[in-house]
Amino acid sequence: MHHGNPRSASSKSAVAVLRLFAEFAAIILANREKLSGHRPVYRMIDDSELALTIQAAG
């Protein structure tokens, strides 16, 4: 009897969550300056890390 790969369902769920997150992130990034009145601030922490600060809408 074949039960399938149990990780397959969780992998599909993880992909769905990542796609949803990407969709929301795109909406936030597209409207960030209009909503907050501030441009995002990008700051290099070191050679491998970048910090992004997005002001909250006021």
Coordinates of N, CA and C in Angstrom, one line a residue, residues 17-44:
V17 N 2.4 29.4 1.8 CA 2.6 30.4 2.8 C 3.6 31.4 2.2
L18 N 4.7 30.9 1.6 CA 5.7 31.8 1.1 C 5.1 32.7 -0.1
R19 N 4.3 32.1 -0.9 CA 3.6 32.9 -2.0 C 2.7 33.9 -1.4
L20 N 1.9 33.6 -0.4 CA 1.1 34.6 0.3 C 1.9 35.7 0.9
F21 N 3.0 35.4 1.6 CA 3.8 36.4 2.2 C 4.4 37.3 1.1
A22 N 4.8 36.7 0.0 CA 5.4 37.5 -1.1 C 4.3 38.5 -1.7
E23 N 3.1 38.0 -1.8 CA 2.0 38.8 -2.3 C 1.8 40.0 -1.3
F24 N 1.7 39.8 0.0 CA 1.5 40.9 0.9 C 2.7 41.8 1.0
A25 N 3.9 41.3 0.9 CA 5.1 42.1 0.9 C 5.1 43.0 -0.3
A26 N 4.7 42.5 -1.5 CA 4.6 43.4 -2.7 C 3.7 44.5 -2.5
I27 N 2.5 44.2 -1.9 CA 1.5 45.3 -1.6 C 2.1 46.4 -0.7
I28 N 2.7 45.9 0.4 CA 3.3 46.8 1.4 C 4.4 47.7 0.7
L29 N 5.3 47.1 0.0 CA 6.4 47.8 -0.7 C 5.9 48.7 -1.7
A30 N 4.8 48.4 -2.4 CA 4.3 49.3 -3.5 C 3.6 50.5 -2.9
N31 N 3.1 50.4 -1.7 CA 2.4 51.6 -1.1 C 3.1 52.2 0.1
R32 N 4.3 51.8 0.4 CA 5.0 52.2 1.6 C 5.1 53.8 1.7
E33 N 5.6 54.4 0.7 CA 5.9 55.8 0.8 C 4.6 56.6 0.8
K34 N 3.6 56.2 0.0 CA 2.3 56.9 -0.1 C 1.6 56.8 1.3
L35 N 1.7 55.7 2.0 CA 1.0 55.6 3.3 C 1.7 56.3 4.4
S36 N 3.0 56.2 4.4 CA 3.8 56.7 5.6 C 4.3 58.1 5.4
G37 N 4.5 58.5 4.1 CA 5.1 59.8 3.9 C 6.7 59.7 3.9
H38 N 7.2 58.6 4.2 CA 8.7 58.4 4.3 C 9.1 57.3 3.3
R39 N 10.3 57.5 2.8 CA 11.0 56.5 2.0 C 11.6 55.5 2.9
P40 N 11.7 54.2 2.4 CA 12.3 53.2 3.2 C 13.8 53.5 3.3
V41 N 14.4 53.0 4.4 CA 15.8 53.2 4.7 C 16.5 51.9 4.6
Y42 N 17.5 51.8 3.7 CA 18.3 50.6 3.5 C 19.6 50.8 4.1
R43 N 20.1 49.9 4.9 CA 21.4 50.1 5.6 C 22.2 48.8 5.6
M44 N 23.4 48.8 5.1 CA 24.3 47.7 5.2 C 24.8 47.5 6.6

